[in-house]
Amino acid sequence: MQIVLIGAGKLATNLAHALRLAGHRLICVYSRTLESAQQLADKLDCPAVSDVSLLPAEADLFVFAVKDDALAMLVPQVVKGREEQLFVHTAGSMPMSVFQDSAHHYGVFYPMQTFSKERLVDFREIPVFIEGSDTATVDTLRLLAESISSRVCQLSTDERRYLHLAAVFACNFANHCYALSAALLERHGLSFDIMLPLIDETARKVHTLHPFDAQTGPAVRYDEQVIGSQMQLLADNPLVRDIYALLSRSIHEIHQSK
């Protein structure tokens, strides 16, 4: 397929490389800043633009990989004059209907993973969730998704919203806990890398155990002596202390309810 990429961030960078490896051709990269678009376009050997009016008039697919708050603004600008083309966005939390007032053929192409520009990931292991405005669009997106991933699933907007919410807990919030752990350690002259074996084993366990069964720590049994002592250590940081207290309560209440 010949594909135009709207966006040059973390997801766009990883997706573009996966598509190119699968034999697809990226024919243009757009970004709000030309420098950002050019950095990715140079790697893909295609033009870079920062002006929507300079985008190709036609392509097999236009892929929006931009921040959620930029999507609603960019869609009508990009679609204008290209209404018969096929458009998708890659956002987990945005509805497919963001296209319905502008485009005739549209959908969602959501790879559920955390991305970094510096670390390219293997798309074969990444689940890709698709949705389309019509059967032909779904079929096209399924073929595209299957060319880069071994895990492709059709999912409605409502289902994807809950999927994205679950991903926030499993990824973003978990990583924030890593950051809080690192800050605590660094304040006392300790390196975060001593936590890596613990983090790795915790992640490995949930491949074979339900997270409920893998849970350990003082909050499961609500050991008030340990919890109280640790909360005192956080007395100078009320926000983190409150996070600790809420998570401990949540863990205990979930285990009490089973």
PDB file of C-alpha atoms in Angstrom:
ATOM      1  CA  MET A   1       0.000   0.000   0.000  1.00  0.00           C
ATOM      2  CA  GLN A   2       1.004   3.628  -0.509  1.00  0.00           C
ATOM      3  CA  ILE A   3       0.564   5.364   2.826  1.00  0.00           C
ATOM      4  CA  VAL A   4       0.632   8.982   4.001  1.00  0.00           C
ATOM      5  CA  LEU A   5       1.564   9.424   7.647  1.00  0.00           C
ATOM      6  CA  ILE A   6       0.083  12.312   9.622  1.00  0.00           C
ATOM      7  CA  GLY A   7       2.385  12.615  12.631  1.00  0.00           C
ATOM      8  CA  ALA A   8       6.033  11.900  13.363  1.00  0.00           C
ATOM      9  CA  GLY A   9       6.045  11.005  17.056  1.00  0.00           C
ATOM     10  CA  LYS A  10       6.731   7.795  18.958  1.00  0.00           C
ATOM     11  CA  LEU A  11       3.881   5.698  17.574  1.00  0.00           C
ATOM     12  CA  ALA A  12       4.282   7.096  14.058  1.00  0.00           C
ATOM     13  CA  THR A  13       7.994   6.269  14.047  1.00  0.00           C
ATOM     14  CA  ASN A  14       7.481   2.660  15.137  1.00  0.00           C
ATOM     15  CA  LEU A  15       4.471   2.078  12.885  1.00  0.00           C
ATOM     16  CA  ALA A  16       6.223   3.560   9.846  1.00  0.00           C
ATOM     17  CA  HIS A  17       9.199   1.234  10.260  1.00  0.00           C
ATOM     18  CA  ALA A  18       6.925  -1.799  10.691  1.00  0.00           C
ATOM     19  CA  LEU A  19       4.917  -0.893   7.591  1.00  0.00           C
ATOM     20  CA  ARG A  20       8.050  -0.381   5.541  1.00  0.00           C
ATOM     21  CA  LEU A  21       9.489  -3.737   6.648  1.00  0.00           C
ATOM     22  CA  ALA A  22       6.216  -5.358   5.548  1.00  0.00           C
ATOM     23  CA  GLY A  23       6.676  -3.950   2.043  1.00  0.00           C
ATOM     24  CA  HIS A  24       4.385  -0.932   2.220  1.00  0.00           C
ATOM     25  CA  ARG A  25       5.529   2.421   0.868  1.00  0.00           C
ATOM     26  CA  LEU A  26       5.387   5.579   2.957  1.00  0.00           C
ATOM     27  CA  ILE A  27       4.982   8.364   0.418  1.00  0.00           C
ATOM     28  CA  CYS A  28       4.838  11.414   2.725  1.00  0.00           C
ATOM     29  CA  VAL A  29       5.202  12.382   6.389  1.00  0.00           C
ATOM     30  CA  TYR A  30       3.392  15.388   7.862  1.00  0.00           C
ATOM     31  CA  SER A  31       4.162  17.014  11.199  1.00  0.00           C
ATOM     32  CA  ARG A  32       3.343  20.399  12.682  1.00  0.00           C
ATOM     33  CA  THR A  33       7.077  21.113  12.670  1.00  0.00           C
ATOM     34  CA  LEU A  34       9.038  20.416   9.497  1.00  0.00           C
ATOM     35  CA  GLU A  35      12.121  19.331  11.454  1.00  0.00           C
ATOM     36  CA  SER A  36      10.203  16.543  13.160  1.00  0.00           C
ATOM     37  CA  ALA A  37       8.644  15.370   9.889  1.00  0.00           C
ATOM     38  CA  GLN A  38      12.006  15.509   8.134  1.00  0.00           C
ATOM     39  CA  GLN A  39      13.742  13.352  10.760  1.00  0.00           C
ATOM     40  CA  LEU A  40      11.319  10.512  10.134  1.00  0.00           C
ATOM     41  CA  ALA A  41      10.953  11.082   6.393  1.00  0.00           C
ATOM     42  CA  ASP A  42      14.734  10.840   5.937  1.00  0.00           C
ATOM     43  CA  LYS A  43      14.644   7.339   7.414  1.00  0.00           C
ATOM     44  CA  LEU A  44      11.761   6.370   5.135  1.00  0.00           C
ATOM     45  CA  ASP A  45      13.188   8.027   2.003  1.00  0.00           C
ATOM     46  CA  CYS A  46      10.056  10.091   1.353  1.00  0.00           C
ATOM     47  CA  PRO A  47       9.038  13.777   1.372  1.00  0.00           C
ATOM     48  CA  ALA A  48       8.305  15.680   4.570  1.00  0.00           C
ATOM     49  CA  VAL A  49       5.774  18.510   4.901  1.00  0.00           C
ATOM     50  CA  SER A  50       4.481  20.777   7.652  1.00  0.00           C
ATOM     51  CA  ASP A  51       1.686  22.273   5.543  1.00  0.00           C
ATOM     52  CA  VAL A  52      -1.479  20.183   5.085  1.00  0.00           C
ATOM     53  CA  SER A  53      -2.034  21.677   1.626  1.00  0.00           C
ATOM     54  CA  LEU A  54       1.213  20.030   0.459  1.00  0.00           C
ATOM     55  CA  LEU A  55       0.062  16.507   1.274  1.00  0.00           C
ATOM     56  CA  PRO A  56      -0.539  14.146  -1.680  1.00  0.00           C
ATOM     57  CA  ALA A  57      -4.058  14.296  -3.083  1.00  0.00           C
ATOM     58  CA  GLU A  58      -4.288  10.512  -3.237  1.00  0.00           C
ATOM     59  CA  ALA A  59      -2.920   7.468  -1.417  1.00  0.00           C
ATOM     60  CA  ASP A  60      -4.165   4.019  -0.481  1.00  0.00           C
ATOM     61  CA  LEU A  61      -4.349   5.133   3.140  1.00  0.00           C
ATOM     62  CA  PHE A  62      -3.912   8.260   5.263  1.00  0.00           C
ATOM     63  CA  VAL A  63      -2.868   7.377   8.833  1.00  0.00           C
ATOM     64  CA  PHE A  64      -3.314   9.894  11.661  1.00  0.00           C
ATOM     65  CA  ALA A  65      -0.824   9.234  14.463  1.00  0.00           C
ATOM     66  CA  VAL A  66      -1.163  12.463  16.446  1.00  0.00           C
ATOM     67  CA  LYS A  67      -2.212  13.566  19.916  1.00  0.00           C
ATOM     68  CA  ASP A  68      -5.906  13.151  20.659  1.00  0.00           C
ATOM     69  CA  ASP A  69      -6.497  16.888  21.041  1.00  0.00           C
ATOM     70  CA  ALA A  70      -4.967  17.556  17.599  1.00  0.00           C
ATOM     71  CA  LEU A  71      -7.034  14.920  15.807  1.00  0.00           C
ATOM     72  CA  ALA A  72     -10.365  16.746  15.685  1.00  0.00           C
ATOM     73  CA  MET A  73      -8.641  19.861  14.318  1.00  0.00           C
ATOM     74  CA  LEU A  74      -6.524  18.075  11.694  1.00  0.00           C
ATOM     75  CA  VAL A  75      -9.121  15.668  10.304  1.00  0.00           C
ATOM     76  CA  PRO A  76     -11.253  18.222   8.379  1.00  0.00           C
ATOM     77  CA  GLN A  77      -8.123  19.978   7.097  1.00  0.00           C
ATOM     78  CA  VAL A  78      -6.552  16.790   5.742  1.00  0.00           C
ATOM     79  CA  VAL A  79      -9.769  15.229   4.423  1.00  0.00           C
ATOM     80  CA  LYS A  80     -10.910  18.350   2.525  1.00  0.00           C
ATOM     81  CA  GLY A  81     -10.566  17.630  -1.183  1.00  0.00           C
ATOM     82  CA  ARG A  82      -9.686  13.995  -0.460  1.00  0.00           C
ATOM     83  CA  GLU A  83     -13.098  12.808   0.747  1.00  0.00           C
ATOM     84  CA  GLU A  84     -13.013   9.560  -1.251  1.00  0.00           C
ATOM     85  CA  GLN A  85      -9.671   8.460   0.209  1.00  0.00           C
ATOM     86  CA  LEU A  86      -9.360   6.060   3.171  1.00  0.00           C
ATOM     87  CA  PHE A  87      -8.476   7.545   6.580  1.00  0.00           C
ATOM     88  CA  VAL A  88      -7.679   5.964   9.948  1.00  0.00           C
ATOM     89  CA  HIS A  89      -6.494   7.159  13.319  1.00  0.00           C
ATOM     90  CA  THR A  90      -4.354   5.208  15.786  1.00  0.00           C
ATOM     91  CA  ALA A  91      -5.783   6.463  19.092  1.00  0.00           C
ATOM     92  CA  GLY A  92      -7.092   4.124  21.755  1.00  0.00           C
ATOM     93  CA  SER A  93      -9.465   6.584  23.366  1.00  0.00           C
ATOM     94  CA  MET A  94     -10.865   8.475  20.352  1.00  0.00           C
ATOM     95  CA  PRO A  95     -14.063   7.357  18.589  1.00  0.00           C
ATOM     96  CA  MET A  96     -14.141   6.393  14.929  1.00  0.00           C
ATOM     97  CA  SER A  97     -16.867   9.018  14.511  1.00  0.00           C
ATOM     98  CA  VAL A  98     -14.255  11.793  14.524  1.00  0.00           C
ATOM     99  CA  PHE A  99     -14.153  11.196  10.752  1.00  0.00           C
ATOM    100  CA  GLN A 100     -17.867  10.887   9.979  1.00  0.00           C
ATOM    101  CA  ASP A 101     -18.569  14.538   9.137  1.00  0.00           C
ATOM    102  CA  SER A 102     -15.601  14.766   6.774  1.00  0.00           C
ATOM    103  CA  ALA A 103     -14.687  11.436   5.168  1.00  0.00           C
ATOM    104  CA  HIS A 104     -16.645   8.723   3.356  1.00  0.00           C
ATOM    105  CA  HIS A 105     -14.319   5.809   4.204  1.00  0.00           C
ATOM    106  CA  TYR A 106     -12.596   5.707   7.561  1.00  0.00           C
ATOM    107  CA  GLY A 107     -11.630   3.592  10.527  1.00  0.00           C
ATOM    108  CA  VAL A 108      -9.300   2.913  13.432  1.00  0.00           C
ATOM    109  CA  PHE A 109      -5.934   1.150  13.437  1.00  0.00           C
ATOM    110  CA  TYR A 110      -4.896   0.926  17.100  1.00  0.00           C
ATOM    111  CA  PRO A 111      -1.660  -0.879  18.024  1.00  0.00           C
ATOM    112  CA  MET A 112      -1.787  -1.376  21.806  1.00  0.00           C
ATOM    113  CA  GLN A 113       1.760  -0.851  23.008  1.00  0.00           C
ATOM    114  CA  THR A 114       3.973   1.738  24.661  1.00  0.00           C
ATOM    115  CA  PHE A 115       6.354   3.330  22.149  1.00  0.00           C
ATOM    116  CA  SER A 116       9.631   5.266  22.187  1.00  0.00           C
ATOM    117  CA  LYS A 117      11.487   6.752  19.244  1.00  0.00           C
ATOM    118  CA  GLU A 118      14.773   5.368  20.571  1.00  0.00           C
ATOM    119  CA  ARG A 119      13.543   1.777  20.921  1.00  0.00           C
ATOM    120  CA  LEU A 120      11.822   0.160  17.952  1.00  0.00           C
ATOM    121  CA  VAL A 121       9.536  -2.725  18.886  1.00  0.00           C
ATOM    122  CA  ASP A 122       8.627  -5.984  17.141  1.00  0.00           C
ATOM    123  CA  PHE A 123       5.148  -5.409  15.735  1.00  0.00           C
ATOM    124  CA  ARG A 124       4.548  -9.138  15.219  1.00  0.00           C
ATOM    125  CA  GLU A 125       3.876  -9.410  18.967  1.00  0.00           C
ATOM    126  CA  ILE A 126       1.722  -6.291  19.251  1.00  0.00           C
ATOM    127  CA  PRO A 127      -2.074  -6.672  19.158  1.00  0.00           C
ATOM    128  CA  VAL A 128      -3.643  -4.381  16.574  1.00  0.00           C
ATOM    129  CA  PHE A 129      -7.314  -3.457  16.995  1.00  0.00           C
ATOM    130  CA  ILE A 130      -9.244  -2.344  13.930  1.00  0.00           C
ATOM    131  CA  GLU A 131     -12.623  -0.754  13.231  1.00  0.00           C
ATOM    132  CA  GLY A 132     -14.097   0.414   9.938  1.00  0.00           C
ATOM    133  CA  SER A 133     -16.959   2.466   8.560  1.00  0.00           C
ATOM    134  CA  ASP A 134     -17.903  -0.320   6.136  1.00  0.00           C
ATOM    135  CA  THR A 135     -17.075  -3.932   5.318  1.00  0.00           C
ATOM    136  CA  ALA A 136     -14.580  -3.057   2.598  1.00  0.00           C
ATOM    137  CA  THR A 137     -12.691  -0.777   4.978  1.00  0.00           C
ATOM    138  CA  VAL A 138     -12.566  -3.464   7.670  1.00  0.00           C
ATOM    139  CA  ASP A 139     -11.237  -5.983   5.134  1.00  0.00           C
ATOM    140  CA  THR A 140      -8.549  -3.539   3.958  1.00  0.00           C
ATOM    141  CA  LEU A 141      -7.452  -2.714   7.497  1.00  0.00           C
ATOM    142  CA  ARG A 142      -7.397  -6.384   8.483  1.00  0.00           C
ATOM    143  CA  LEU A 143      -5.052  -7.197   5.604  1.00  0.00           C
ATOM    144  CA  LEU A 144      -2.839  -4.260   6.513  1.00  0.00           C
ATOM    145  CA  ALA A 145      -2.769  -5.221  10.200  1.00  0.00           C
ATOM    146  CA  GLU A 146      -2.022  -8.869   9.410  1.00  0.00           C
ATOM    147  CA  SER A 147       0.956  -7.774   7.305  1.00  0.00           C
ATOM    148  CA  ILE A 148       2.687  -6.424  10.422  1.00  0.00           C
ATOM    149  CA  SER A 149       1.085  -8.242  13.392  1.00  0.00           C
ATOM    150  CA  SER A 150       0.131 -11.810  14.285  1.00  0.00           C
ATOM    151  CA  ARG A 151      -2.592 -10.552  16.655  1.00  0.00           C
ATOM    152  CA  VAL A 152      -5.393  -8.668  14.890  1.00  0.00           C
ATOM    153  CA  CYS A 153      -8.847  -8.092  16.347  1.00  0.00           C
ATOM    154  CA  GLN A 154     -11.892  -6.102  15.233  1.00  0.00           C
ATOM    155  CA  LEU A 155     -13.143  -3.974  18.120  1.00  0.00           C
ATOM    156  CA  SER A 156     -15.879  -1.354  18.473  1.00  0.00           C
ATOM    157  CA  THR A 157     -15.240   2.165  19.730  1.00  0.00           C
ATOM    158  CA  ASP A 158     -16.964   1.418  23.065  1.00  0.00           C
ATOM    159  CA  GLU A 159     -14.936  -1.754  23.617  1.00  0.00           C
ATOM    160  CA  ARG A 160     -11.706   0.047  22.677  1.00  0.00           C
ATOM    161  CA  ARG A 161     -12.370   2.780  25.231  1.00  0.00           C
ATOM    162  CA  TYR A 162     -12.302   0.197  28.028  1.00  0.00           C
ATOM    163  CA  LEU A 163      -9.273  -1.491  26.486  1.00  0.00           C
ATOM    164  CA  HIS A 164      -7.418   1.819  26.517  1.00  0.00           C
ATOM    165  CA  LEU A 165      -8.469   2.508  30.110  1.00  0.00           C
ATOM    166  CA  ALA A 166      -7.167  -0.914  31.155  1.00  0.00           C
ATOM    167  CA  ALA A 167      -3.907  -0.173  29.323  1.00  0.00           C
ATOM    168  CA  VAL A 168      -3.504   3.074  31.293  1.00  0.00           C
ATOM    169  CA  PHE A 169      -3.597   1.077  34.519  1.00  0.00           C
ATOM    170  CA  ALA A 170      -1.343  -1.723  33.250  1.00  0.00           C
ATOM    171  CA  CYS A 171       1.243   0.528  31.587  1.00  0.00           C
ATOM    172  CA  ASN A 172       1.101   4.246  32.386  1.00  0.00           C
ATOM    173  CA  PHE A 173       0.210   3.951  36.064  1.00  0.00           C
ATOM    174  CA  ALA A 174       2.580   1.012  36.564  1.00  0.00           C
ATOM    175  CA  ASN A 175       5.408   3.022  34.997  1.00  0.00           C
ATOM    176  CA  HIS A 176       4.568   5.984  37.229  1.00  0.00           C
ATOM    177  CA  CYS A 177       5.013   3.669  40.209  1.00  0.00           C
ATOM    178  CA  TYR A 178       8.458   2.816  38.823  1.00  0.00           C
ATOM    179  CA  ALA A 179       9.208   6.541  38.696  1.00  0.00           C
ATOM    180  CA  LEU A 180       8.087   6.999  42.308  1.00  0.00           C
ATOM    181  CA  SER A 181      10.250   4.034  43.321  1.00  0.00           C
ATOM    182  CA  ALA A 182      13.245   5.512  41.474  1.00  0.00           C
ATOM    183  CA  ALA A 183      12.771   8.892  43.162  1.00  0.00           C
ATOM    184  CA  LEU A 184      12.674   7.278  46.633  1.00  0.00           C
ATOM    185  CA  LEU A 185      15.817   5.263  45.942  1.00  0.00           C
ATOM    186  CA  GLU A 186      17.750   8.150  44.419  1.00  0.00           C
ATOM    187  CA  ARG A 187      16.991  10.379  47.400  1.00  0.00           C
ATOM    188  CA  HIS A 188      18.833   7.856  49.531  1.00  0.00           C
ATOM    189  CA  GLY A 189      21.749   7.198  47.202  1.00  0.00           C
ATOM    190  CA  LEU A 190      20.429   3.936  45.747  1.00  0.00           C
ATOM    191  CA  SER A 191      20.181   3.020  42.051  1.00  0.00           C
ATOM    192  CA  PHE A 192      16.874   2.040  40.466  1.00  0.00           C
ATOM    193  CA  ASP A 193      18.504  -0.877  38.640  1.00  0.00           C
ATOM    194  CA  ILE A 194      18.399  -2.912  41.854  1.00  0.00           C
ATOM    195  CA  MET A 195      14.620  -3.063  41.287  1.00  0.00           C
ATOM    196  CA  LEU A 196      14.878  -4.609  37.814  1.00  0.00           C
ATOM    197  CA  PRO A 197      14.951  -8.296  38.877  1.00  0.00           C
ATOM    198  CA  LEU A 198      11.850  -7.669  41.017  1.00  0.00           C
ATOM    199  CA  ILE A 199      10.070  -5.847  38.184  1.00  0.00           C
ATOM    200  CA  ASP A 200      11.005  -8.548  35.673  1.00  0.00           C
ATOM    201  CA  GLU A 201       9.719 -11.370  37.885  1.00  0.00           C
ATOM    202  CA  THR A 202       6.486  -9.493  38.621  1.00  0.00           C
ATOM    203  CA  ALA A 203       5.898  -9.136  34.866  1.00  0.00           C
ATOM    204  CA  ARG A 204       6.797 -12.768  34.188  1.00  0.00           C
ATOM    205  CA  LYS A 205       4.372 -14.022  36.838  1.00  0.00           C
ATOM    206  CA  VAL A 206       1.299 -12.546  35.173  1.00  0.00           C
ATOM    207  CA  HIS A 207       2.056 -14.596  32.042  1.00  0.00           C
ATOM    208  CA  THR A 208       1.035 -17.692  34.032  1.00  0.00           C
ATOM    209  CA  LEU A 209      -0.932 -16.322  37.002  1.00  0.00           C
ATOM    210  CA  HIS A 210      -3.948 -14.032  37.162  1.00  0.00           C
ATOM    211  CA  PRO A 211      -2.807 -10.657  38.612  1.00  0.00           C
ATOM    212  CA  PHE A 212      -5.081 -11.268  41.609  1.00  0.00           C
ATOM    213  CA  ASP A 213      -3.213 -14.483  42.439  1.00  0.00           C
ATOM    214  CA  ALA A 214       0.201 -12.902  41.802  1.00  0.00           C
ATOM    215  CA  GLN A 215      -0.361 -10.063  44.312  1.00  0.00           C
ATOM    216  CA  THR A 216       1.961 -10.006  47.343  1.00  0.00           C
ATOM    217  CA  GLY A 217       2.948  -7.424  49.962  1.00  0.00           C
ATOM    218  CA  PRO A 218       1.612  -5.987  53.222  1.00  0.00           C
ATOM    219  CA  ALA A 219      -1.593  -4.580  51.698  1.00  0.00           C
ATOM    220  CA  VAL A 220      -2.993  -8.030  50.865  1.00  0.00           C
ATOM    221  CA  ARG A 221      -3.332  -8.879  54.557  1.00  0.00           C
ATOM    222  CA  TYR A 222      -3.429  -5.199  55.527  1.00  0.00           C
ATOM    223  CA  ASP A 223      -0.468  -5.353  57.901  1.00  0.00           C
ATOM    224  CA  GLU A 224      -1.177  -2.090  59.717  1.00  0.00           C
ATOM    225  CA  GLN A 225       2.223  -1.987  61.431  1.00  0.00           C
ATOM    226  CA  VAL A 226       4.160  -2.153  58.144  1.00  0.00           C
ATOM    227  CA  ILE A 227       1.739   0.140  56.309  1.00  0.00           C
ATOM    228  CA  GLY A 228       1.784   2.716  59.111  1.00  0.00           C
ATOM    229  CA  SER A 229       5.572   2.664  59.276  1.00  0.00           C
ATOM    230  CA  GLN A 230       5.937   3.127  55.525  1.00  0.00           C
ATOM    231  CA  MET A 231       3.414   5.950  55.450  1.00  0.00           C
ATOM    232  CA  GLN A 232       5.485   7.761  58.099  1.00  0.00           C
ATOM    233  CA  LEU A 233       8.462   7.566  55.737  1.00  0.00           C
ATOM    234  CA  LEU A 234       6.324   9.464  53.220  1.00  0.00           C
ATOM    235  CA  ALA A 235       5.237  12.185  55.647  1.00  0.00           C
ATOM    236  CA  ASP A 236       7.160  14.841  53.700  1.00  0.00           C
ATOM    237  CA  ASN A 237       5.328  13.967  50.469  1.00  0.00           C
ATOM    238  CA  PRO A 238       1.563  13.978  51.110  1.00  0.00           C
ATOM    239  CA  LEU A 239       0.637  13.220  47.486  1.00  0.00           C
ATOM    240  CA  VAL A 240       2.767  10.080  47.313  1.00  0.00           C
ATOM    241  CA  ARG A 241       1.591   9.107  50.806  1.00  0.00           C
ATOM    242  CA  ASP A 242      -2.010   9.372  49.613  1.00  0.00           C
ATOM    243  CA  ILE A 243      -1.213   7.256  46.546  1.00  0.00           C
ATOM    244  CA  TYR A 244       0.354   4.642  48.831  1.00  0.00           C
ATOM    245  CA  ALA A 245      -2.701   4.656  51.113  1.00  0.00           C
ATOM    246  CA  LEU A 246      -5.227   4.421  48.259  1.00  0.00           C
ATOM    247  CA  LEU A 247      -3.382   1.610  46.508  1.00  0.00           C
ATOM    248  CA  SER A 248      -2.997  -0.306  49.769  1.00  0.00           C
ATOM    249  CA  ARG A 249      -6.706   0.070  50.497  1.00  0.00           C
ATOM    250  CA  SER A 250      -7.646  -0.974  46.963  1.00  0.00           C
ATOM    251  CA  ILE A 251      -5.446  -4.090  47.115  1.00  0.00           C
ATOM    252  CA  HIS A 252      -6.875  -5.094  50.480  1.00  0.00           C
ATOM    253  CA  GLU A 253     -10.527  -4.484  49.542  1.00  0.00           C
ATOM    254  CA  ILE A 254     -10.198  -6.483  46.319  1.00  0.00           C
ATOM    255  CA  HIS A 255      -8.668  -9.415  48.197  1.00  0.00           C
ATOM    256  CA  GLN A 256     -11.250  -9.202  50.940  1.00  0.00           C
ATOM    257  CA  SER A 257     -14.087  -9.343  48.398  1.00  0.00           C
ATOM    258  CA  LYS A 258     -12.959 -12.637  46.854  1.00  0.00           C
TER     259      LYS A 258
END
